Amino acid sequence: MAARDRFSKKLTCPQCGNMGFAEASEDDHSSRPHPAFAVDRMPRGFFPQRASNFQETYIIRCECGRKFPFRSRSEAQN
Ligand SMILES: [Zn+2]
């Protein structure tokens, strides 16, 4: 069993400015081919649009309709 790394991340909608903290987890080693990323709790006003093993391709939908990845590729890791 791989250890799970749990963390929270501030999500900000680039369209309407809605903001909240998501609680997420993934397997401890981010270099794994399948980190099994999961959002454990979504902040109010945000919804999972498309689940993915990876933060960069996990798509969040804001209540305003804007969709964006959990973590952008240009964003520094933590
Ligand atoms: Zn929004």
PDB file of N, CA, C and O and ligand atoms in Angstrom:
ATOM      1  N   MET A   1       0.841  -1.199   0.000  1.00  0.00           N
ATOM      2  CA  MET A   1       0.000   0.000   0.000  1.00  0.00           C
ATOM      3  C   MET A   1       0.878   1.251   0.000  1.00  0.00           C
ATOM      4  O   MET A   1       1.702   1.426   0.874  1.00  0.00           O
ATOM      5  N   ALA A   2       0.697   2.070  -0.946  1.00  0.00           N
ATOM      6  CA  ALA A   2       1.446   3.324  -0.989  1.00  0.00           C
ATOM      7  C   ALA A   2       0.854   4.307   0.015  1.00  0.00           C
ATOM      8  O   ALA A   2      -0.354   4.333   0.235  1.00  0.00           O
ATOM      9  N   ALA A   3       1.723   5.082   0.601  1.00  0.00           N
ATOM     10  CA  ALA A   3       1.248   6.129   1.501  1.00  0.00           C
ATOM     11  C   ALA A   3       0.591   7.226   0.677  1.00  0.00           C
ATOM     12  O   ALA A   3       0.993   7.499  -0.449  1.00  0.00           O
ATOM     13  N   ARG A   4      -0.439   7.815   1.251  1.00  0.00           N
ATOM     14  CA  ARG A   4      -1.123   8.899   0.554  1.00  0.00           C
ATOM     15  C   ARG A   4      -0.640  10.237   1.093  1.00  0.00           C
ATOM     16  O   ARG A   4      -0.544  10.440   2.296  1.00  0.00           O
ATOM     17  N   ASP A   5      -0.362  11.120   0.158  1.00  0.00           N
ATOM     18  CA  ASP A   5       0.034  12.471   0.511  1.00  0.00           C
ATOM     19  C   ASP A   5      -1.218  13.345   0.448  1.00  0.00           C
ATOM     20  O   ASP A   5      -1.865  13.433  -0.588  1.00  0.00           O
ATOM     21  N   ARG A   6      -1.572  13.933   1.584  1.00  0.00           N
ATOM     22  CA  ARG A   6      -2.784  14.758   1.627  1.00  0.00           C
ATOM     23  C   ARG A   6      -2.406  16.229   1.724  1.00  0.00           C
ATOM     24  O   ARG A   6      -1.504  16.599   2.453  1.00  0.00           O
ATOM     25  N   PHE A   7      -3.138  17.048   0.999  1.00  0.00           N
ATOM     26  CA  PHE A   7      -2.823  18.473   0.997  1.00  0.00           C
ATOM     27  C   PHE A   7      -4.061  19.263   0.604  1.00  0.00           C
ATOM     28  O   PHE A   7      -5.036  18.699   0.107  1.00  0.00           O
ATOM     29  N   SER A   8      -4.000  20.539   0.863  1.00  0.00           N
ATOM     30  CA  SER A   8      -5.081  21.403   0.414  1.00  0.00           C
ATOM     31  C   SER A   8      -4.509  22.426  -0.556  1.00  0.00           C
ATOM     32  O   SER A   8      -3.323  22.752  -0.517  1.00  0.00           O
ATOM     33  N   LYS A   9      -5.376  22.903  -1.432  1.00  0.00           N
ATOM     34  CA  LYS A   9      -4.928  23.852  -2.438  1.00  0.00           C
ATOM     35  C   LYS A   9      -6.020  24.868  -2.672  1.00  0.00           C
ATOM     36  O   LYS A   9      -7.189  24.509  -2.769  1.00  0.00           O
ATOM     37  N   LYS A  10      -5.601  26.114  -2.771  1.00  0.00           N
ATOM     38  CA  LYS A  10      -6.567  27.171  -3.049  1.00  0.00           C
ATOM     39  C   LYS A  10      -6.918  27.154  -4.526  1.00  0.00           C
ATOM     40  O   LYS A  10      -6.039  27.215  -5.372  1.00  0.00           O
ATOM     41  N   LEU A  11      -8.205  27.048  -4.814  1.00  0.00           N
ATOM     42  CA  LEU A  11      -8.679  27.119  -6.196  1.00  0.00           C
ATOM     43  C   LEU A  11      -9.272  28.501  -6.427  1.00  0.00           C
ATOM     44  O   LEU A  11     -10.040  28.995  -5.603  1.00  0.00           O
ATOM     45  N   THR A  12      -8.900  29.107  -7.512  1.00  0.00           N
ATOM     46  CA  THR A  12      -9.462  30.407  -7.863  1.00  0.00           C
ATOM     47  C   THR A  12      -9.961  30.352  -9.292  1.00  0.00           C
ATOM     48  O   THR A  12      -9.213  30.000 -10.201  1.00  0.00           O
ATOM     49  N   CYS A  13     -11.222  30.692  -9.471  1.00  0.00           N
ATOM     50  CA  CYS A  13     -11.779  30.698 -10.824  1.00  0.00           C
ATOM     51  C   CYS A  13     -11.235  31.906 -11.570  1.00  0.00           C
ATOM     52  O   CYS A  13     -11.355  33.040 -11.092  1.00  0.00           O
ATOM     53  N   PRO A  14     -10.632  31.685 -12.744  1.00  0.00           N
ATOM     54  CA  PRO A  14     -10.066  32.816 -13.501  1.00  0.00           C
ATOM     55  C   PRO A  14     -11.139  33.710 -14.106  1.00  0.00           C
ATOM     56  O   PRO A  14     -10.842  34.796 -14.584  1.00  0.00           O
ATOM     57  N   GLN A  15     -12.385  33.254 -14.087  1.00  0.00           N
ATOM     58  CA  GLN A  15     -13.453  34.029 -14.725  1.00  0.00           C
ATOM     59  C   GLN A  15     -14.229  34.888 -13.730  1.00  0.00           C
ATOM     60  O   GLN A  15     -14.405  36.081 -13.928  1.00  0.00           O
ATOM     61  N   CYS A  16     -14.681  34.291 -12.634  1.00  0.00           N
ATOM     62  CA  CYS A  16     -15.538  35.042 -11.711  1.00  0.00           C
ATOM     63  C   CYS A  16     -14.854  35.326 -10.376  1.00  0.00           C
ATOM     64  O   CYS A  16     -15.398  36.044  -9.546  1.00  0.00           O
ATOM     65  N   GLY A  17     -13.676  34.750 -10.151  1.00  0.00           N
ATOM     66  CA  GLY A  17     -12.960  35.035  -8.914  1.00  0.00           C
ATOM     67  C   GLY A  17     -13.406  34.210  -7.726  1.00  0.00           C
ATOM     68  O   GLY A  17     -12.907  34.415  -6.619  1.00  0.00           O
ATOM     69  N   ASN A  18     -14.340  33.292  -7.930  1.00  0.00           N
ATOM     70  CA  ASN A  18     -14.750  32.383  -6.856  1.00  0.00           C
ATOM     71  C   ASN A  18     -13.521  31.660  -6.323  1.00  0.00           C
ATOM     72  O   ASN A  18     -12.645  31.249  -7.078  1.00  0.00           O
ATOM     73  N   MET A  19     -13.425  31.514  -4.998  1.00  0.00           N
ATOM     74  CA  MET A  19     -12.219  30.969  -4.404  1.00  0.00           C
ATOM     75  C   MET A  19     -12.565  30.060  -3.245  1.00  0.00           C
ATOM     76  O   MET A  19     -13.528  30.303  -2.526  1.00  0.00           O
ATOM     77  N   GLY A  20     -11.788  28.993  -3.090  1.00  0.00           N
ATOM     78  CA  GLY A  20     -11.993  28.102  -1.963  1.00  0.00           C
ATOM     79  C   GLY A  20     -10.871  27.098  -1.896  1.00  0.00           C
ATOM     80  O   GLY A  20     -10.060  26.977  -2.819  1.00  0.00           O
ATOM     81  N   PHE A  21     -10.819  26.390  -0.779  1.00  0.00           N
ATOM     82  CA  PHE A  21      -9.755  25.415  -0.579  1.00  0.00           C
ATOM     83  C   PHE A  21     -10.272  23.997  -0.823  1.00  0.00           C
ATOM     84  O   PHE A  21     -11.241  23.567  -0.194  1.00  0.00           O
ATOM     85  N   ALA A  22      -9.598  23.293  -1.726  1.00  0.00           N
ATOM     86  CA  ALA A  22      -9.897  21.890  -1.975  1.00  0.00           C
ATOM     87  C   ALA A  22      -8.956  21.031  -1.150  1.00  0.00           C
ATOM     88  O   ALA A  22      -7.795  21.385  -0.940  1.00  0.00           O
ATOM     89  N   GLU A  23      -9.463  19.905  -0.674  1.00  0.00           N
ATOM     90  CA  GLU A  23      -8.605  18.929  -0.015  1.00  0.00           C
ATOM     91  C   GLU A  23      -8.407  17.771  -0.972  1.00  0.00           C
ATOM     92  O   GLU A  23      -9.370  17.214  -1.499  1.00  0.00           O
ATOM     93  N   ALA A  24      -7.145  17.438  -1.190  1.00  0.00           N
ATOM     94  CA  ALA A  24      -6.819  16.438  -2.204  1.00  0.00           C
ATOM     95  C   ALA A  24      -5.766  15.482  -1.674  1.00  0.00           C
ATOM     96  O   ALA A  24      -5.152  15.718  -0.634  1.00  0.00           O
ATOM     97  N   SER A  25      -5.568  14.403  -2.397  1.00  0.00           N
ATOM     98  CA  SER A  25      -4.554  13.429  -1.996  1.00  0.00           C
ATOM     99  C   SER A  25      -4.040  12.712  -3.236  1.00  0.00           C
ATOM    100  O   SER A  25      -4.719  12.635  -4.261  1.00  0.00           O
ATOM    101  N   GLU A  26      -2.825  12.220  -3.116  1.00  0.00           N
ATOM    102  CA  GLU A  26      -2.266  11.380  -4.161  1.00  0.00           C
ATOM    103  C   GLU A  26      -1.208  10.482  -3.536  1.00  0.00           C
ATOM    104  O   GLU A  26      -0.779  10.722  -2.407  1.00  0.00           O
ATOM    105  N   ASP A  27      -0.811   9.467  -4.266  1.00  0.00           N
ATOM    106  CA  ASP A  27       0.222   8.585  -3.735  1.00  0.00           C
ATOM    107  C   ASP A  27       1.495   9.385  -3.494  1.00  0.00           C
ATOM    108  O   ASP A  27       1.794  10.341  -4.197  1.00  0.00           O
ATOM    109  N   ASP A  28       2.246   8.941  -2.503  1.00  0.00           N
ATOM    110  CA  ASP A  28       3.339   9.726  -1.960  1.00  0.00           C
ATOM    111  C   ASP A  28       4.375  10.147  -2.990  1.00  0.00           C
ATOM    112  O   ASP A  28       4.933  11.219  -2.915  1.00  0.00           O
ATOM    113  N   HIS A  29       4.651   9.302  -3.957  1.00  0.00           N
ATOM    114  CA  HIS A  29       5.717   9.608  -4.907  1.00  0.00           C
ATOM    115  C   HIS A  29       5.119  10.210  -6.170  1.00  0.00           C
ATOM    116  O   HIS A  29       4.479   9.515  -6.952  1.00  0.00           O
ATOM    117  N   SER A  30       5.328  11.505  -6.343  1.00  0.00           N
ATOM    118  CA  SER A  30       4.707  12.190  -7.476  1.00  0.00           C
ATOM    119  C   SER A  30       5.334  11.763  -8.795  1.00  0.00           C
ATOM    120  O   SER A  30       4.812  12.067  -9.850  1.00  0.00           O
ATOM    121  N   SER A  31       6.466  11.069  -8.744  1.00  0.00           N
ATOM    122  CA  SER A  31       7.095  10.607  -9.982  1.00  0.00           C
ATOM    123  C   SER A  31       6.463   9.310 -10.492  1.00  0.00           C
ATOM    124  O   SER A  31       6.799   8.826 -11.564  1.00  0.00           O
ATOM    125  N   ARG A  32       5.551   8.753  -9.707  1.00  0.00           N
ATOM    126  CA  ARG A  32       4.865   7.533 -10.145  1.00  0.00           C
ATOM    127  C   ARG A  32       4.111   7.799 -11.445  1.00  0.00           C
ATOM    128  O   ARG A  32       3.582   8.882 -11.642  1.00  0.00           O
ATOM    129  N   PRO A  33       4.028   6.779 -12.300  1.00  0.00           N
ATOM    130  CA  PRO A  33       3.277   6.984 -13.547  1.00  0.00           C
ATOM    131  C   PRO A  33       1.796   7.238 -13.281  1.00  0.00           C
ATOM    132  O   PRO A  33       1.145   7.927 -14.046  1.00  0.00           O
ATOM    133  N   HIS A  34       1.271   6.691 -12.185  1.00  0.00           N
ATOM    134  CA  HIS A  34      -0.133   6.908 -11.859  1.00  0.00           C
ATOM    135  C   HIS A  34      -0.256   7.312 -10.392  1.00  0.00           C
ATOM    136  O   HIS A  34      -0.385   6.456  -9.520  1.00  0.00           O
ATOM    137  N   PRO A  35      -0.172   8.596 -10.130  1.00  0.00           N
ATOM    138  CA  PRO A  35      -0.212   9.052  -8.738  1.00  0.00           C
ATOM    139  C   PRO A  35      -1.578   8.877  -8.075  1.00  0.00           C
ATOM    140  O   PRO A  35      -1.700   9.091  -6.871  1.00  0.00           O
ATOM    141  N   ALA A  36      -2.581   8.489  -8.841  1.00  0.00           N
ATOM    142  CA  ALA A  36      -3.916   8.257  -8.280  1.00  0.00           C
ATOM    143  C   ALA A  36      -4.421   9.492  -7.546  1.00  0.00           C
ATOM    144  O   ALA A  36      -4.949   9.428  -6.449  1.00  0.00           O
ATOM    145  N   PHE A  37      -4.255  10.603  -8.201  1.00  0.00           N
ATOM    146  CA  PHE A  37      -4.715  11.866  -7.626  1.00  0.00           C
ATOM    147  C   PHE A  37      -6.232  11.847  -7.435  1.00  0.00           C
ATOM    148  O   PHE A  37      -6.966  11.315  -8.263  1.00  0.00           O
ATOM    149  N   ALA A  38      -6.682  12.403  -6.313  1.00  0.00           N
ATOM    150  CA  ALA A  38      -8.116  12.491  -6.057  1.00  0.00           C
ATOM    151  C   ALA A  38      -8.419  13.749  -5.256  1.00  0.00           C
ATOM    152  O   ALA A  38      -7.628  14.148  -4.396  1.00  0.00           O
ATOM    153  N   VAL A  39      -9.526  14.380  -5.574  1.00  0.00           N
ATOM    154  CA  VAL A  39      -9.999  15.496  -4.758  1.00  0.00           C
ATOM    155  C   VAL A  39     -10.958  14.919  -3.726  1.00  0.00           C
ATOM    156  O   VAL A  39     -11.983  14.342  -4.081  1.00  0.00           O
ATOM    157  N   ASP A  40     -10.608  15.042  -2.466  1.00  0.00           N
ATOM    158  CA  ASP A  40     -11.413  14.448  -1.403  1.00  0.00           C
ATOM    159  C   ASP A  40     -12.532  15.383  -0.958  1.00  0.00           C
ATOM    160  O   ASP A  40     -13.587  14.931  -0.527  1.00  0.00           O
ATOM    161  N   ARG A  41     -12.289  16.668  -1.051  1.00  0.00           N
ATOM    162  CA  ARG A  41     -13.361  17.617  -0.737  1.00  0.00           C
ATOM    163  C   ARG A  41     -13.227  18.844  -1.616  1.00  0.00           C
ATOM    164  O   ARG A  41     -12.179  19.482  -1.663  1.00  0.00           O
ATOM    165  N   MET A  42     -14.297  19.144  -2.297  1.00  0.00           N
ATOM    166  CA  MET A  42     -14.323  20.262  -3.225  1.00  0.00           C
ATOM    167  C   MET A  42     -14.889  21.478  -2.489  1.00  0.00           C
ATOM    168  O   MET A  42     -15.854  21.357  -1.739  1.00  0.00           O
ATOM    169  N   PRO A  43     -14.293  22.647  -2.681  1.00  0.00           N
ATOM    170  CA  PRO A  43     -14.859  23.840  -2.025  1.00  0.00           C
ATOM    171  C   PRO A  43     -16.214  24.208  -2.627  1.00  0.00           C
ATOM    172  O   PRO A  43     -16.538  23.797  -3.744  1.00  0.00           O
ATOM    173  N   ARG A  44     -16.972  24.988  -1.892  1.00  0.00           N
ATOM    174  CA  ARG A  44     -18.305  25.376  -2.336  1.00  0.00           C
ATOM    175  C   ARG A  44     -18.227  26.121  -3.666  1.00  0.00           C
ATOM    176  O   ARG A  44     -17.378  26.986  -3.853  1.00  0.00           O
ATOM    177  N   GLY A  45     -19.081  25.772  -4.580  1.00  0.00           N
ATOM    178  CA  GLY A  45     -19.130  26.450  -5.869  1.00  0.00           C
ATOM    179  C   GLY A  45     -18.265  25.821  -6.930  1.00  0.00           C
ATOM    180  O   GLY A  45     -18.266  26.270  -8.071  1.00  0.00           O
ATOM    181  N   PHE A  46     -17.510  24.774  -6.556  1.00  0.00           N
ATOM    182  CA  PHE A  46     -16.690  24.067  -7.544  1.00  0.00           C
ATOM    183  C   PHE A  46     -17.136  22.614  -7.620  1.00  0.00           C
ATOM    184  O   PHE A  46     -17.541  22.022  -6.610  1.00  0.00           O
ATOM    185  N   PHE A  47     -17.023  22.044  -8.815  1.00  0.00           N
ATOM    186  CA  PHE A  47     -17.468  20.668  -9.021  1.00  0.00           C
ATOM    187  C   PHE A  47     -16.443  19.914  -9.866  1.00  0.00           C
ATOM    188  O   PHE A  47     -15.781  20.521 -10.702  1.00  0.00           O
ATOM    189  N   PRO A  48     -16.335  18.615  -9.653  1.00  0.00           N
ATOM    190  CA  PRO A  48     -15.432  17.850 -10.513  1.00  0.00           C
ATOM    191  C   PRO A  48     -16.057  17.674 -11.894  1.00  0.00           C
ATOM    192  O   PRO A  48     -17.180  17.199 -12.016  1.00  0.00           O
ATOM    193  N   GLN A  49     -15.347  18.112 -12.906  1.00  0.00           N
ATOM    194  CA  GLN A  49     -15.849  17.990 -14.278  1.00  0.00           C
ATOM    195  C   GLN A  49     -15.318  16.727 -14.938  1.00  0.00           C
ATOM    196  O   GLN A  49     -16.052  16.008 -15.601  1.00  0.00           O
ATOM    197  N   ARG A  50     -14.024  16.466 -14.758  1.00  0.00           N
ATOM    198  CA  ARG A  50     -13.428  15.267 -15.314  1.00  0.00           C
ATOM    199  C   ARG A  50     -12.318  14.794 -14.389  1.00  0.00           C
ATOM    200  O   ARG A  50     -11.303  15.484 -14.233  1.00  0.00           O
ATOM    201  N   ALA A  51     -12.501  13.656 -13.757  1.00  0.00           N
ATOM    202  CA  ALA A  51     -11.499  13.132 -12.834  1.00  0.00           C
ATOM    203  C   ALA A  51     -10.291  12.630 -13.612  1.00  0.00           C
ATOM    204  O   ALA A  51     -10.398  12.210 -14.763  1.00  0.00           O
ATOM    205  N   SER A  52      -9.145  12.707 -12.970  1.00  0.00           N
ATOM    206  CA  SER A  52      -7.915  12.252 -13.612  1.00  0.00           C
ATOM    207  C   SER A  52      -6.932  11.794 -12.553  1.00  0.00           C
ATOM    208  O   SER A  52      -7.021  12.199 -11.394  1.00  0.00           O
ATOM    209  N   ASN A  53      -5.999  10.969 -12.954  1.00  0.00           N
ATOM    210  CA  ASN A  53      -4.911  10.554 -12.069  1.00  0.00           C
ATOM    211  C   ASN A  53      -3.935  11.683 -11.784  1.00  0.00           C
ATOM    212  O   ASN A  53      -3.109  11.582 -10.886  1.00  0.00           O
ATOM    213  N   PHE A  54      -4.019  12.753 -12.565  1.00  0.00           N
ATOM    214  CA  PHE A  54      -3.009  13.797 -12.487  1.00  0.00           C
ATOM    215  C   PHE A  54      -3.648  15.154 -12.203  1.00  0.00           C
ATOM    216  O   PHE A  54      -4.708  15.481 -12.755  1.00  0.00           O
ATOM    217  N   GLN A  55      -2.983  15.935 -11.370  1.00  0.00           N
ATOM    218  CA  GLN A  55      -3.516  17.253 -11.014  1.00  0.00           C
ATOM    219  C   GLN A  55      -3.672  18.154 -12.238  1.00  0.00           C
ATOM    220  O   GLN A  55      -4.597  18.955 -12.318  1.00  0.00           O
ATOM    221  N   GLU A  56      -2.763  17.992 -13.199  1.00  0.00           N
ATOM    222  CA  GLU A  56      -2.760  18.890 -14.357  1.00  0.00           C
ATOM    223  C   GLU A  56      -3.896  18.597 -15.340  1.00  0.00           C
ATOM    224  O   GLU A  56      -4.204  19.430 -16.189  1.00  0.00           O
ATOM    225  N   THR A  57      -4.474  17.388 -15.251  1.00  0.00           N
ATOM    226  CA  THR A  57      -5.542  17.061 -16.190  1.00  0.00           C
ATOM    227  C   THR A  57      -6.866  16.792 -15.482  1.00  0.00           C
ATOM    228  O   THR A  57      -7.834  16.376 -16.107  1.00  0.00           O
ATOM    229  N   TYR A  58      -6.896  17.021 -14.167  1.00  0.00           N
ATOM    230  CA  TYR A  58      -8.142  16.914 -13.413  1.00  0.00           C
ATOM    231  C   TYR A  58      -8.884  18.233 -13.617  1.00  0.00           C
ATOM    232  O   TYR A  58      -8.403  19.305 -13.239  1.00  0.00           O
ATOM    233  N   ILE A  59     -10.046  18.164 -14.258  1.00  0.00           N
ATOM    234  CA  ILE A  59     -10.736  19.393 -14.635  1.00  0.00           C
ATOM    235  C   ILE A  59     -11.819  19.735 -13.609  1.00  0.00           C
ATOM    236  O   ILE A  59     -12.668  18.908 -13.277  1.00  0.00           O
ATOM    237  N   ILE A  60     -11.737  20.969 -13.141  1.00  0.00           N
ATOM    238  CA  ILE A  60     -12.699  21.522 -12.191  1.00  0.00           C
ATOM    239  C   ILE A  60     -13.685  22.399 -12.958  1.00  0.00           C
ATOM    240  O   ILE A  60     -13.300  23.082 -13.900  1.00  0.00           O
ATOM    241  N   ARG A  61     -14.930  22.370 -12.534  1.00  0.00           N
ATOM    242  CA  ARG A  61     -15.900  23.301 -13.106  1.00  0.00           C
ATOM    243  C   ARG A  61     -16.397  24.227 -12.009  1.00  0.00           C
ATOM    244  O   ARG A  61     -16.799  23.785 -10.932  1.00  0.00           O
ATOM    245  N   CYS A  62     -16.348  25.511 -12.301  1.00  0.00           N
ATOM    246  CA  CYS A  62     -16.869  26.506 -11.364  1.00  0.00           C
ATOM    247  C   CYS A  62     -18.372  26.656 -11.579  1.00  0.00           C
ATOM    248  O   CYS A  62     -18.895  26.355 -12.653  1.00  0.00           O
ATOM    249  N   GLU A  63     -19.064  27.153 -10.569  1.00  0.00           N
ATOM    250  CA  GLU A  63     -20.509  27.336 -10.697  1.00  0.00           C
ATOM    251  C   GLU A  63     -20.867  28.345 -11.795  1.00  0.00           C
ATOM    252  O   GLU A  63     -21.980  28.338 -12.288  1.00  0.00           O
ATOM    253  N   CYS A  64     -19.906  29.179 -12.199  1.00  0.00           N
ATOM    254  CA  CYS A  64     -20.170  30.125 -13.288  1.00  0.00           C
ATOM    255  C   CYS A  64     -20.057  29.451 -14.657  1.00  0.00           C
ATOM    256  O   CYS A  64     -20.365  30.061 -15.671  1.00  0.00           O
ATOM    257  N   GLY A  65     -19.562  28.206 -14.665  1.00  0.00           N
ATOM    258  CA  GLY A  65     -19.470  27.472 -15.917  1.00  0.00           C
ATOM    259  C   GLY A  65     -18.057  27.346 -16.448  1.00  0.00           C
ATOM    260  O   GLY A  65     -17.796  26.578 -17.374  1.00  0.00           O
ATOM    261  N   ARG A  66     -17.133  28.110 -15.896  1.00  0.00           N
ATOM    262  CA  ARG A  66     -15.743  28.050 -16.341  1.00  0.00           C
ATOM    263  C   ARG A  66     -15.107  26.727 -15.926  1.00  0.00           C
ATOM    264  O   ARG A  66     -15.281  26.290 -14.789  1.00  0.00           O
ATOM    265  N   LYS A  67     -14.361  26.112 -16.840  1.00  0.00           N
ATOM    266  CA  LYS A  67     -13.642  24.885 -16.536  1.00  0.00           C
ATOM    267  C   LYS A  67     -12.152  25.155 -16.564  1.00  0.00           C
ATOM    268  O   LYS A  67     -11.664  25.876 -17.435  1.00  0.00           O
ATOM    269  N   PHE A  68     -11.438  24.570 -15.626  1.00  0.00           N
ATOM    270  CA  PHE A  68      -9.986  24.778 -15.587  1.00  0.00           C
ATOM    271  C   PHE A  68      -9.348  23.608 -14.849  1.00  0.00           C
ATOM    272  O   PHE A  68      -9.997  22.947 -14.043  1.00  0.00           O
ATOM    273  N   PRO A  69      -8.044  23.346 -15.113  1.00  0.00           N
ATOM    274  CA  PRO A  69      -7.375  22.223 -14.454  1.00  0.00           C
ATOM    275  C   PRO A  69      -7.105  22.517 -12.984  1.00  0.00           C
ATOM    276  O   PRO A  69      -6.941  23.680 -12.588  1.00  0.00           O
ATOM    277  N   PHE A  70      -7.066  21.453 -12.178  1.00  0.00           N
ATOM    278  CA  PHE A  70      -6.776  21.610 -10.756  1.00  0.00           C
ATOM    279  C   PHE A  70      -5.462  22.353 -10.557  1.00  0.00           C
ATOM    280  O   PHE A  70      -5.362  23.221  -9.706  1.00  0.00           O
ATOM    281  N   ARG A  71      -4.474  21.978 -11.338  1.00  0.00           N
ATOM    282  CA  ARG A  71      -3.192  22.680 -11.276  1.00  0.00           C
ATOM    283  C   ARG A  71      -2.723  22.942 -12.690  1.00  0.00           C
ATOM    284  O   ARG A  71      -2.651  22.034 -13.499  1.00  0.00           O
ATOM    285  N   SER A  72      -2.401  24.197 -12.971  1.00  0.00           N
ATOM    286  CA  SER A  72      -1.931  24.508 -14.313  1.00  0.00           C
ATOM    287  C   SER A  72      -0.500  24.026 -14.491  1.00  0.00           C
ATOM    288  O   SER A  72       0.260  23.906 -13.524  1.00  0.00           O
ATOM    289  N   ARG A  73      -0.143  23.745 -15.724  1.00  0.00           N
ATOM    290  CA  ARG A  73       1.196  23.184 -15.987  1.00  0.00           C
ATOM    291  C   ARG A  73       2.295  24.168 -15.662  1.00  0.00           C
ATOM    292  O   ARG A  73       3.433  23.776 -15.381  1.00  0.00           O
ATOM    293  N   SER A  74       2.011  25.439 -15.719  1.00  0.00           N
ATOM    294  CA  SER A  74       3.041  26.438 -15.462  1.00  0.00           C
ATOM    295  C   SER A  74       3.198  26.735 -13.974  1.00  0.00           C
ATOM    296  O   SER A  74       4.124  27.416 -13.565  1.00  0.00           O
ATOM    297  N   GLU A  75       2.297  26.181 -13.188  1.00  0.00           N
ATOM    298  CA  GLU A  75       2.285  26.471 -11.765  1.00  0.00           C
ATOM    299  C   GLU A  75       3.374  25.667 -11.053  1.00  0.00           C
ATOM    300  O   GLU A  75       3.560  24.484 -11.321  1.00  0.00           O
ATOM    301  N   ALA A  76       4.091  26.295 -10.149  1.00  0.00           N
ATOM    302  CA  ALA A  76       5.146  25.592  -9.418  1.00  0.00           C
ATOM    303  C   ALA A  76       4.529  24.553  -8.497  1.00  0.00           C
ATOM    304  O   ALA A  76       3.438  24.742  -7.952  1.00  0.00           O
ATOM    305  N   GLN A  77       5.193  23.451  -8.318  1.00  0.00           N
ATOM    306  CA  GLN A  77       4.717  22.412  -7.404  1.00  0.00           C
ATOM    307  C   GLN A  77       4.850  22.910  -5.974  1.00  0.00           C
ATOM    308  O   GLN A  77       5.954  23.158  -5.498  1.00  0.00           O
ATOM    309  N   ASN A  78       3.740  23.081  -5.339  1.00  0.00           N
ATOM    310  CA  ASN A  78       3.684  23.542  -3.944  1.00  0.00           C
ATOM    311  C   ASN A  78       4.608  24.739  -3.689  1.00  0.00           C
ATOM    312  O   ASN A  78       5.447  24.702  -2.838  1.00  0.00           O
TER     313      ASN A  78
HETATM  314 ZN    ZN B   1     -16.296  31.026 -11.788  1.00  0.00          ZN
END
